Short mmCIF file of C-alpha atoms in Angstrom, two decimals:
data_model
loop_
_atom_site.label_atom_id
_atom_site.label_comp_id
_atom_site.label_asym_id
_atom_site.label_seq_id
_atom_site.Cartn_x
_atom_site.Cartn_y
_atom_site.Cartn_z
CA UNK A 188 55.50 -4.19 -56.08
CA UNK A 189 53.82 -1.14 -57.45
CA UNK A 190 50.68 0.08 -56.80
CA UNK A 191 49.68 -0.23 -60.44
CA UNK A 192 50.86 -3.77 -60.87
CA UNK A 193 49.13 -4.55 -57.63
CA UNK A 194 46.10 -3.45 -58.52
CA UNK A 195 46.59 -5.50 -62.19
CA UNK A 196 47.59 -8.32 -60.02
CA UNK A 197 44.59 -8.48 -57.33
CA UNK A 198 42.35 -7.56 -60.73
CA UNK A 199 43.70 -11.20 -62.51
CA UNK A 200 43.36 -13.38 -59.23
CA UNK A 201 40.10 -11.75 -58.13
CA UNK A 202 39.01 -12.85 -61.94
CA UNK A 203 40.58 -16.52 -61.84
CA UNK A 204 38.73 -17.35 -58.69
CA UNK A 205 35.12 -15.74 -60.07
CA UNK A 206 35.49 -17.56 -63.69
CA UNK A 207 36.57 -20.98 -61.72
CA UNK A 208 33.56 -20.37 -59.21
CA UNK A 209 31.14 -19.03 -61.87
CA UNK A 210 32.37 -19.85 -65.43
CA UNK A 211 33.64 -16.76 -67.81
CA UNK A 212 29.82 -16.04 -69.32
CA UNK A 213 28.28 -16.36 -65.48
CA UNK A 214 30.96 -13.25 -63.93
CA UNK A 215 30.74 -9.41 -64.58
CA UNK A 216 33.28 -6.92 -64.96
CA UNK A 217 31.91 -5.40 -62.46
CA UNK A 218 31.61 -8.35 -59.56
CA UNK A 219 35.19 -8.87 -60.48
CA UNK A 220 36.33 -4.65 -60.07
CA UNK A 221 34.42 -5.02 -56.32
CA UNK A 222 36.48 -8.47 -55.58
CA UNK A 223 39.55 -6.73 -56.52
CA UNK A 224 38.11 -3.62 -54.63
CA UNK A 225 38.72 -1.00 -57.28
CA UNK A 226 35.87 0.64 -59.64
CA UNK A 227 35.29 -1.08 -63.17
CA UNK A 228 36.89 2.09 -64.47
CA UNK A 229 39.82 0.91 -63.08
CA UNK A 230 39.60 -2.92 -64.60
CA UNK A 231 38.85 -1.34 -68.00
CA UNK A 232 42.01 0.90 -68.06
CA UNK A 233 44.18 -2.13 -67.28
CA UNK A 234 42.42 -4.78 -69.52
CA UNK A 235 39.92 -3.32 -71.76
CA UNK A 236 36.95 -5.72 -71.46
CA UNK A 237 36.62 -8.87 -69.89
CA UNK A 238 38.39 -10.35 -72.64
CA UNK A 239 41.07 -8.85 -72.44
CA UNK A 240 40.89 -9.69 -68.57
CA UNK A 241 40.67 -13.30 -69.57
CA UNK A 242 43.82 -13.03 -71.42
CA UNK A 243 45.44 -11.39 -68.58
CA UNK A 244 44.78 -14.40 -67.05
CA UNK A 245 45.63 -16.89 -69.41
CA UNK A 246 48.95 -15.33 -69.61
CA UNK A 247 49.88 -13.61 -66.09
CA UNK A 248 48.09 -16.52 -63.82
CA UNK A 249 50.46 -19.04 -62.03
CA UNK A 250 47.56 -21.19 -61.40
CA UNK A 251 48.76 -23.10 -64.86
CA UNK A 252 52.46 -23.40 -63.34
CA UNK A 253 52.01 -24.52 -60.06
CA UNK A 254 49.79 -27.14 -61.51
CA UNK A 255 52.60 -28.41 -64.02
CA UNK A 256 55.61 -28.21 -60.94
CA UNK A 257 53.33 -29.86 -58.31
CA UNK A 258 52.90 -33.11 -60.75
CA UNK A 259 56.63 -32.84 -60.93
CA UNK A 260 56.70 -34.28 -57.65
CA UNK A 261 54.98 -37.24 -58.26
CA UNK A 262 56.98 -38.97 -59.76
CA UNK A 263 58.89 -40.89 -57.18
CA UNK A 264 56.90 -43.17 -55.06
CA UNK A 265 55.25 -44.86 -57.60
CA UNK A 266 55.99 -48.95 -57.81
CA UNK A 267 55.12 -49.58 -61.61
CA UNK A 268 54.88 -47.88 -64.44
CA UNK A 269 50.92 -47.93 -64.56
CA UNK A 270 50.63 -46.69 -61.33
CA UNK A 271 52.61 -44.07 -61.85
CA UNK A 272 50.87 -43.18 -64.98
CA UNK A 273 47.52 -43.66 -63.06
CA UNK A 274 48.15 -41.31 -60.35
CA UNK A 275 49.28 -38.54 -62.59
CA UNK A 276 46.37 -39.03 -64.44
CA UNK A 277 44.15 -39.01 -61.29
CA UNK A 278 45.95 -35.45 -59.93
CA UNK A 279 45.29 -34.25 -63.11
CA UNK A 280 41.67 -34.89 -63.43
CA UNK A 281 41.26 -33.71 -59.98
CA UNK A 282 42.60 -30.30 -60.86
CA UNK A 283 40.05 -30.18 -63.58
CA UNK A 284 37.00 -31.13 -61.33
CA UNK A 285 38.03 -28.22 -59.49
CA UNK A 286 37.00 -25.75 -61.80
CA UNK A 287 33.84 -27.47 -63.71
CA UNK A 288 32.41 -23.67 -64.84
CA UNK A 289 35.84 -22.77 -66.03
CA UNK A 290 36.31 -25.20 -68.32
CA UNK A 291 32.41 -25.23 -69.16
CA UNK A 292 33.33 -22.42 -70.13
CA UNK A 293 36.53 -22.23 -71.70
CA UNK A 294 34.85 -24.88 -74.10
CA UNK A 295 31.79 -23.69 -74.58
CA UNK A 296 32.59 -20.04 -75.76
CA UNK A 297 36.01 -20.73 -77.01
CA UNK A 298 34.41 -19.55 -80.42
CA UNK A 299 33.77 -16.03 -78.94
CA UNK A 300 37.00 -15.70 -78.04
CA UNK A 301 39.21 -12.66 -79.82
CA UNK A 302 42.33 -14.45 -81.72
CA UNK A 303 44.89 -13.05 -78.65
CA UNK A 304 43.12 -15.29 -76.27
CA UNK A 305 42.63 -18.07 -78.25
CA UNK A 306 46.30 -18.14 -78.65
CA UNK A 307 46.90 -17.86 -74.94
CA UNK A 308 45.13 -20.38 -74.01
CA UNK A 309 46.70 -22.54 -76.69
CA UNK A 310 50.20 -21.72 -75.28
CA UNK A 311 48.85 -22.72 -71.49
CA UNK A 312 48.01 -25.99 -72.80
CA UNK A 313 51.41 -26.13 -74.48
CA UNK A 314 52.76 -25.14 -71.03
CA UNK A 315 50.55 -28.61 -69.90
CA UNK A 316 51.77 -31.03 -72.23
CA UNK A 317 55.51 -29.84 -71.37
CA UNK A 318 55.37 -30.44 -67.93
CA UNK A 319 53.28 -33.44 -68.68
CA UNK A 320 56.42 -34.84 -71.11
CA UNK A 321 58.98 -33.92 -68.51
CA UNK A 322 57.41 -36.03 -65.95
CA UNK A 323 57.38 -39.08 -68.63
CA UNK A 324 60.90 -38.87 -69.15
CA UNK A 325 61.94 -38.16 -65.83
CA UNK A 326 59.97 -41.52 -64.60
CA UNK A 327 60.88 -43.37 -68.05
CA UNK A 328 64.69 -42.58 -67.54
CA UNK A 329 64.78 -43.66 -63.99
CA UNK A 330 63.30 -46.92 -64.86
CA UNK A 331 64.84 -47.51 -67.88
CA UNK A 332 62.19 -47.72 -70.37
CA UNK A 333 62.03 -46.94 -74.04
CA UNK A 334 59.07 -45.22 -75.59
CA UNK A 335 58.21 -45.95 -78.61
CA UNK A 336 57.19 -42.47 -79.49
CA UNK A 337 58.68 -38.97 -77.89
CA UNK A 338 57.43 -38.29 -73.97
CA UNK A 339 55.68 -35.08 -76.18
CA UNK A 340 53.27 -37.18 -78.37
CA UNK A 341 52.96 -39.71 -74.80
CA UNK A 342 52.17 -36.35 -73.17
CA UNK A 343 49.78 -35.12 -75.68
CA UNK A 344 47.75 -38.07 -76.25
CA UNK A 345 47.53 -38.33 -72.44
CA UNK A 346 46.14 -34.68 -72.06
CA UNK A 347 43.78 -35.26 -75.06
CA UNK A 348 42.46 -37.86 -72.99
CA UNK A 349 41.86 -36.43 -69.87
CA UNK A 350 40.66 -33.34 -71.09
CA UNK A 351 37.84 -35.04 -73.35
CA UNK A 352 36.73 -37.19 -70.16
CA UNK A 353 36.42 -33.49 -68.30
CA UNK A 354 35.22 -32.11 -70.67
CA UNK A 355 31.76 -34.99 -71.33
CA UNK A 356 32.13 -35.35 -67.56
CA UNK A 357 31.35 -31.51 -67.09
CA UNK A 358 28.94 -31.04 -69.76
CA UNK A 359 26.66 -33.80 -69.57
CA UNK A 360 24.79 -36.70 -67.29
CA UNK A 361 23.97 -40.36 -67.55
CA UNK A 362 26.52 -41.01 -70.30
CA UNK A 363 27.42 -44.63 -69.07
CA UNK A 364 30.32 -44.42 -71.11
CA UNK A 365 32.17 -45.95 -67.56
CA UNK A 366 31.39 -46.47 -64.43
CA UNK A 367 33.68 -44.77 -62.34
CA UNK A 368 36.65 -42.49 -62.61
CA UNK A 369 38.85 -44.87 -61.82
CA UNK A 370 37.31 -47.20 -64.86
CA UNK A 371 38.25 -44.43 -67.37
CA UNK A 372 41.71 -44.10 -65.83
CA UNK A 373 42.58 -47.85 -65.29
CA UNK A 374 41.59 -48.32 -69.05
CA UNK A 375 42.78 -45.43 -70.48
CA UNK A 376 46.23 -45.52 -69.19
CA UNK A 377 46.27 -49.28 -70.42
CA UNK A 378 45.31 -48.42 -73.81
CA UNK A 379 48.32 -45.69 -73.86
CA UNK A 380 51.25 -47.76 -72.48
CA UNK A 381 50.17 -51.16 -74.56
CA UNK A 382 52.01 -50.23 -77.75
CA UNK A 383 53.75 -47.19 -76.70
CA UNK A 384 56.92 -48.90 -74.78
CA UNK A 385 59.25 -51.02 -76.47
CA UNK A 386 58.61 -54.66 -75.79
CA UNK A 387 61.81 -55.15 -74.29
CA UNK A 388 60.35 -53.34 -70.82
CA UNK A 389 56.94 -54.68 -70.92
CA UNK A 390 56.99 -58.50 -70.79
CA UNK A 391 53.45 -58.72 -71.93
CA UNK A 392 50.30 -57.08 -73.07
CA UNK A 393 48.72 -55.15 -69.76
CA UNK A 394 46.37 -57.60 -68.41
CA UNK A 395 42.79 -56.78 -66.86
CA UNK A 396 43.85 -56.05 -63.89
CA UNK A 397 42.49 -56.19 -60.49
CA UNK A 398 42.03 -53.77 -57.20
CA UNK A 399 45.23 -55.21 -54.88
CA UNK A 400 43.43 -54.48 -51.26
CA UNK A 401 45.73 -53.44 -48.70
CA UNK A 402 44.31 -52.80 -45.37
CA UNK A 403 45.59 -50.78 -42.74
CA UNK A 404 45.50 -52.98 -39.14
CA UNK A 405 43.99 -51.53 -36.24
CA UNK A 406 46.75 -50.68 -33.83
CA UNK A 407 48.22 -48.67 -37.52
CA UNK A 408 45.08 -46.69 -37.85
CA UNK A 409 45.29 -46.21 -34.35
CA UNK A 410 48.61 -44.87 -34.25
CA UNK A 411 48.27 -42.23 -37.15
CA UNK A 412 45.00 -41.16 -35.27
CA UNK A 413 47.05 -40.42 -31.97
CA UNK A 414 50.18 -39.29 -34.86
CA UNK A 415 47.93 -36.80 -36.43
CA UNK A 416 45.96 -35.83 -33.30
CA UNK A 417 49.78 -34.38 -32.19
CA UNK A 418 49.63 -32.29 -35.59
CA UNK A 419 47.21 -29.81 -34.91
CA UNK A 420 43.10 -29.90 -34.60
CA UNK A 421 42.54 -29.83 -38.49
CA UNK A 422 44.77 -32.62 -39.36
CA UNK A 423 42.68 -35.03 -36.14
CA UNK A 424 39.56 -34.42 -38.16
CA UNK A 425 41.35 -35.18 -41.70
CA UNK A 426 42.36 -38.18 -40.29
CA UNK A 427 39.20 -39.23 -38.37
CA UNK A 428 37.17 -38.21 -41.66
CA UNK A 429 39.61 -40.78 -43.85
CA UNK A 430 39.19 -42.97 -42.04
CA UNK A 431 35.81 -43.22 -40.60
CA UNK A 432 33.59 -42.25 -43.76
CA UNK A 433 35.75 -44.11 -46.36
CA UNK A 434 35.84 -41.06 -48.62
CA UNK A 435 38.69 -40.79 -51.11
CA UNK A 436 41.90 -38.21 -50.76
CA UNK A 437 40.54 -36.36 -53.49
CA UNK A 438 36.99 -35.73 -52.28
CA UNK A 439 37.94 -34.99 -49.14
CA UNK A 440 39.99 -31.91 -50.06
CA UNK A 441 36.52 -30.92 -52.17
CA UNK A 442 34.29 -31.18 -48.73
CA UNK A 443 32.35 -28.02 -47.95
CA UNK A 444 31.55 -26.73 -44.61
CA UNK A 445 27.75 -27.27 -45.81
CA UNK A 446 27.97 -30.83 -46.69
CA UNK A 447 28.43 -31.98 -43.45
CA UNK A 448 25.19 -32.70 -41.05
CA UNK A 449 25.41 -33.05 -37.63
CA UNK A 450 22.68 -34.01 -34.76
CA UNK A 451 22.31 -35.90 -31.96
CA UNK A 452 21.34 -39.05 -34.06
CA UNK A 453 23.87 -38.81 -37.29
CA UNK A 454 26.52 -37.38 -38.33
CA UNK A 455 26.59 -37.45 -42.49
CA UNK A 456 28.86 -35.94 -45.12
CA UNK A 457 27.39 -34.94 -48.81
CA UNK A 458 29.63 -35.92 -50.94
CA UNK A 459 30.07 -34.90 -54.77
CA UNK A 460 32.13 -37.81 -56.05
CA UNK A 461 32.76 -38.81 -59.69
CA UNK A 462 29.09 -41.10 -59.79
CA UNK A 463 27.43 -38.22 -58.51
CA UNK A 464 26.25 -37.09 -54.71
CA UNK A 465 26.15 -39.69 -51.81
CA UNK A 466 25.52 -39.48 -48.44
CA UNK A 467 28.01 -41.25 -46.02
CA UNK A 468 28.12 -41.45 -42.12
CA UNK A 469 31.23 -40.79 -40.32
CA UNK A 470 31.55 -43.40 -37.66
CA UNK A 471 32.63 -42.81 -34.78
CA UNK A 472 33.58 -46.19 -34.06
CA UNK A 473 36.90 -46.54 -35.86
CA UNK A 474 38.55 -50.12 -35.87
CA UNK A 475 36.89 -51.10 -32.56
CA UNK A 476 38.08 -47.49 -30.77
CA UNK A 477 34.99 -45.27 -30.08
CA UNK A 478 36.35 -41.24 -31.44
CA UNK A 479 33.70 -39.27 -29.82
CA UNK A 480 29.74 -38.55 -30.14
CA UNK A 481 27.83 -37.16 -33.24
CA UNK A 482 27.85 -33.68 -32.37
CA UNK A 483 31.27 -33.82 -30.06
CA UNK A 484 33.91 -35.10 -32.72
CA UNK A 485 37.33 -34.51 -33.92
CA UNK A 486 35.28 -32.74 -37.19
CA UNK A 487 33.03 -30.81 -34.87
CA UNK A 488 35.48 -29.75 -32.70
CA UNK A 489 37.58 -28.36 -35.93
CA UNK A 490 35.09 -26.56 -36.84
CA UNK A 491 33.85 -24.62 -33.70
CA UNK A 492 37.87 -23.89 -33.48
CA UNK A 493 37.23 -21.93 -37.10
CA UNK A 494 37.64 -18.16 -37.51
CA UNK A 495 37.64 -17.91 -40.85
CA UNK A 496 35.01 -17.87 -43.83
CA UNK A 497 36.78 -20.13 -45.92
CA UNK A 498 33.91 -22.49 -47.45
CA UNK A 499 35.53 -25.53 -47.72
CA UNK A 500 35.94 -28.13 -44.90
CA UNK A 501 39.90 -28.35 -44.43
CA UNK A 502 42.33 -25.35 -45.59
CA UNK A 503 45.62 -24.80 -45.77
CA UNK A 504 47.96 -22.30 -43.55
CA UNK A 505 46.88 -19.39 -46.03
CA UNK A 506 42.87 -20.37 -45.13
CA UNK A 507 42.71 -21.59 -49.00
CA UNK A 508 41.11 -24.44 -49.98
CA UNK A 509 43.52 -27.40 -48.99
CA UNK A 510 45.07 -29.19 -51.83
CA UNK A 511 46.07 -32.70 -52.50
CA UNK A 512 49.91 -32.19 -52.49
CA UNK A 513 49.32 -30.43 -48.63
CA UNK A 514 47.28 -33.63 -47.88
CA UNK A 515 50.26 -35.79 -48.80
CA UNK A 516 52.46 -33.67 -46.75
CA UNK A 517 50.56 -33.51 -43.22
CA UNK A 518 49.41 -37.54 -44.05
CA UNK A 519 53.65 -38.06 -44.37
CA UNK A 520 53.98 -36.30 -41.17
CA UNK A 521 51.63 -38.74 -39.32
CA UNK A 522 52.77 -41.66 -40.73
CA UNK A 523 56.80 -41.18 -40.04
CA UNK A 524 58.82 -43.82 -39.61
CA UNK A 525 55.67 -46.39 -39.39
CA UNK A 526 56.26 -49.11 -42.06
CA UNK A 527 53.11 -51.82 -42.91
CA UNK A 528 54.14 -55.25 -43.52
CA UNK A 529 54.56 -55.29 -46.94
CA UNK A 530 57.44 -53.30 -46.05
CA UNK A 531 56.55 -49.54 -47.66
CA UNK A 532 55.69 -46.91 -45.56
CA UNK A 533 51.30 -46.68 -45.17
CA UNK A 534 49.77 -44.79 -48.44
CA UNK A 535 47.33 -42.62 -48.10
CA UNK A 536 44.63 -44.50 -50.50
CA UNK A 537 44.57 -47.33 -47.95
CA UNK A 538 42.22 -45.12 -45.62
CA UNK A 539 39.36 -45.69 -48.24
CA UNK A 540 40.07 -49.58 -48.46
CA UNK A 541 40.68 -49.71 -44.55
CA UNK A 542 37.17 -48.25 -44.31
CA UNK A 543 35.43 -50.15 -46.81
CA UNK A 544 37.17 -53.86 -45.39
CA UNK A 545 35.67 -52.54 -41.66
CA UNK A 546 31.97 -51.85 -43.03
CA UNK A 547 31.72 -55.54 -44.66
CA UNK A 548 33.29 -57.34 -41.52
CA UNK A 549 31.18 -55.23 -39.30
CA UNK A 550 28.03 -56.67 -41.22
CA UNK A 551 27.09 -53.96 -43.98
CA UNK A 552 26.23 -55.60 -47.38
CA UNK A 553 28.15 -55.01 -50.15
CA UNK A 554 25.18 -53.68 -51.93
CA UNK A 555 24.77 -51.46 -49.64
CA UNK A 556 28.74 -50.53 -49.80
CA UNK A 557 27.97 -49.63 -53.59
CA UNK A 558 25.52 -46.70 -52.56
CA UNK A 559 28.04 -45.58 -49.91
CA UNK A 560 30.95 -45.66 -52.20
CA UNK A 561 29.49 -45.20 -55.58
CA UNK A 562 31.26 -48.12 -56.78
CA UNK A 563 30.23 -50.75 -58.59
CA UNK A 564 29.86 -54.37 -57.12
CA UNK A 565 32.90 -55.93 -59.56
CA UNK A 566 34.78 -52.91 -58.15
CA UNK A 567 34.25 -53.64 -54.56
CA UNK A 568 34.70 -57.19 -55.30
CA UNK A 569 38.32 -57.86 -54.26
CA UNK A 570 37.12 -56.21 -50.65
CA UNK A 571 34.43 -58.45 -50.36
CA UNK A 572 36.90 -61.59 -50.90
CA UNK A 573 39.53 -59.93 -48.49
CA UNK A 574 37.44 -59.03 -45.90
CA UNK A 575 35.69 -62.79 -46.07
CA UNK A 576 39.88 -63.51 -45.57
CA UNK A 577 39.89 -61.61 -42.53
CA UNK A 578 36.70 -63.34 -41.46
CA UNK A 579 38.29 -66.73 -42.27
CA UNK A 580 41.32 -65.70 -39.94
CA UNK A 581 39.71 -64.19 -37.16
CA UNK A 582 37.78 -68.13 -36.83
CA UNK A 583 40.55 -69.89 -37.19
CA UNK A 584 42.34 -67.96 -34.23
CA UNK A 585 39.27 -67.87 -31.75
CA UNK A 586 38.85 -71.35 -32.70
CA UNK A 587 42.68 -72.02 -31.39
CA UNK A 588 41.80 -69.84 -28.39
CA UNK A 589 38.74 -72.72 -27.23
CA UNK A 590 39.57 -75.82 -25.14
CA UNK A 591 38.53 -78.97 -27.26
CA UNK A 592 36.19 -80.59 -26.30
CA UNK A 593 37.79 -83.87 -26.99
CA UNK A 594 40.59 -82.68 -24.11
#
């Protein structure tokens, strides 16, 4: 690579990490020139202004790209057709709440925008919806189904959708338009597949449907514990996090260092979730096996074993900010060859229900499980009824285990 389209290079990714950080208006020329260590001289000879910086990123940036080939790879685990629209809706969204200021301020100064970069950004979002339709066909033609409109109107509905829940989600509070993320994406992906594949493939309208709970058993979560422990120091405290503060996939991977709070009484996690910030203790007690102390942890070890100054909690081999994809891959790596009962191989979601199933049987309310989760109570009503199953079960079999008295 040349030194000049080095320079025009570090100049575009120094920019995309300062506008996702600090939003377009919010980032100078010049605190952009000193992250890509050359004078603002130097920026303005390659772009102009910042505009014309902004262009170059819209344009140059692979950040758009990657994002488009990683949901490629999504498409093949998924049992139904709403779950696999779900979870490409969730990846998506979670790419957005990555970079709140960005698209704060994409939207909110789009009008300031010189016609080149308007059009740029248009063709980015065209570069979105493509990837977006190849993923619906992909999934439609392996399953057989027939749309009733092109995968290109499917995919631009869908991103119309998502990008208008970012987009109020960003920009305002207290809108108690839904409850939860996973309201807005349960509903809206039944609103877009009722009506837009052919009857033939759907038997019926999409129903209402209801959180199916599937718990991990102990000696499981105890074996991807030991499984990931093998991996390497980071992926121990991934796992012990997962699974002992019943956070989600995606809000792990948006942990900071600083949201964590140890001491020799607690050890807490901030958390910036969908509903807003909660606080949630990371047990150390994990399915009846004790994982250390407060301040002497898988976590706390991890982090004294740091050298970097990477802000986030976990990272990836580069020391960037690890992403959901590399999440799947080390949480495949555990859980190799290990196969639950309902047959499939353990998903990674089924840390968060694990967790939330072990806090009601070990005596926490489920009010109290809504202020720790920051779900609703009709959300964490199906745990409620399966961990009153699991109550129900565990009786019965310490009941068999007693002499009668009658013998």
């Amino acid at each position: 690579m040349s030194s000049q389209s080095s320079t025009r290079q570090r100049l575009i990714q120094s920019a995309l990490q300062l506008f996702i950080t600090q939003g377009i208006s919010g980032t100078t020329t010049r605190q952009i020139a000193e992250a890509a260590e050359v004078n603002e001289v130097t920026l303005f000879r390659h772009f102009g202004s910042k505009h014309g910086l902004l262009l170059g990123v819209l344009e140059e940036s692979t950040a758009f790209q990657s994002l488009g080939q990683a949901l490629n790879r999504h498409n093949q685990s998924a049992e139904s057709t709403e779950q696999a629209f779900q979870e490409y809706a969730s990846y998506c969204l979670h790419a957005l709440e990555q970079v709140p200021d960005l698209i704060r301020s994409l939207v909110g100064e789009a009008n300031q925008y010189p016609a080149d970069n308007r059009l740029a950004l248009g063709k980015r979002m065209t570069e979105v919806t493509q990837y977006m339709a190849q993923y619906l066909e992909s999934f439609m033609a392996q399953r057989q189904l027939t749309p009733r409109f092109s995968t290109e109107k499917l995919a631009s509905l869908l991103e119309c959708l998502l990008l208008g829940y970012a987009v109020i989600e960003f920009t305002s509070e207290y809108h108690q338009l839904w409850n939860h993320q996973d309201d807005f994406l349960e509903h809206a992906v039944q609103m877009m597949l009722f009506g837009s594949i052919a009857s033939d493939t759907v038997v019926s309208p999409i129903p209402q449907t209801t959180t199916v709970v599937a718990d991990l058993p102990a000696d499981t979560v105890h074996l991807i514990l030991r499984q990931s422990k093998k991996q390497s120091t980071q992926d121990y405290a991934l796992a012990y996090v997962l699974f002992g503060a019943g956070v989600s996939p995606q809000e792990v991977i948006g942990l900071l260092r600083s949201q964590q709070i140890s001491s020799n009484q607690q050890h807490l996690l901030q958390v910036q979730g969908p509903s807003g910030s909660r606080q949630v203790a990371i047990n150390q007690w994990i399915m009846g096996k004790r994982l250390g102390s407060y301040t002497a942890n898988p976590l706390t070890k991890w982090l004294k074993s740091r050298k970097d100054n990477t802000p986030t909690l976990f990272i990836d081999d580069e020391q960037q900010p690890l992403t959901l994809p590399a999440l799947e891959e080390q949480w495949a790596a555990w859980t190799e060859g290990m196969i639950t009962l309902t047959g499939h191989p353990p998903h990674l979601k089924q840390t968060q229900q694990t967790w939330c199933i072990d806090m009601l049987m070990r005596g926490v309310t489920i009010d109290n499980l809504t202020l720790l989760t920051g779900w609703t109570l009709e959300q964490l009503h199906p745990y409620d009824q399966r961990a009153k199953e699991k109550g129900a079960l565990e009786q019965a079999t310490r009941l068999d285990q007693k002499p009668s008295s009658k013998d």
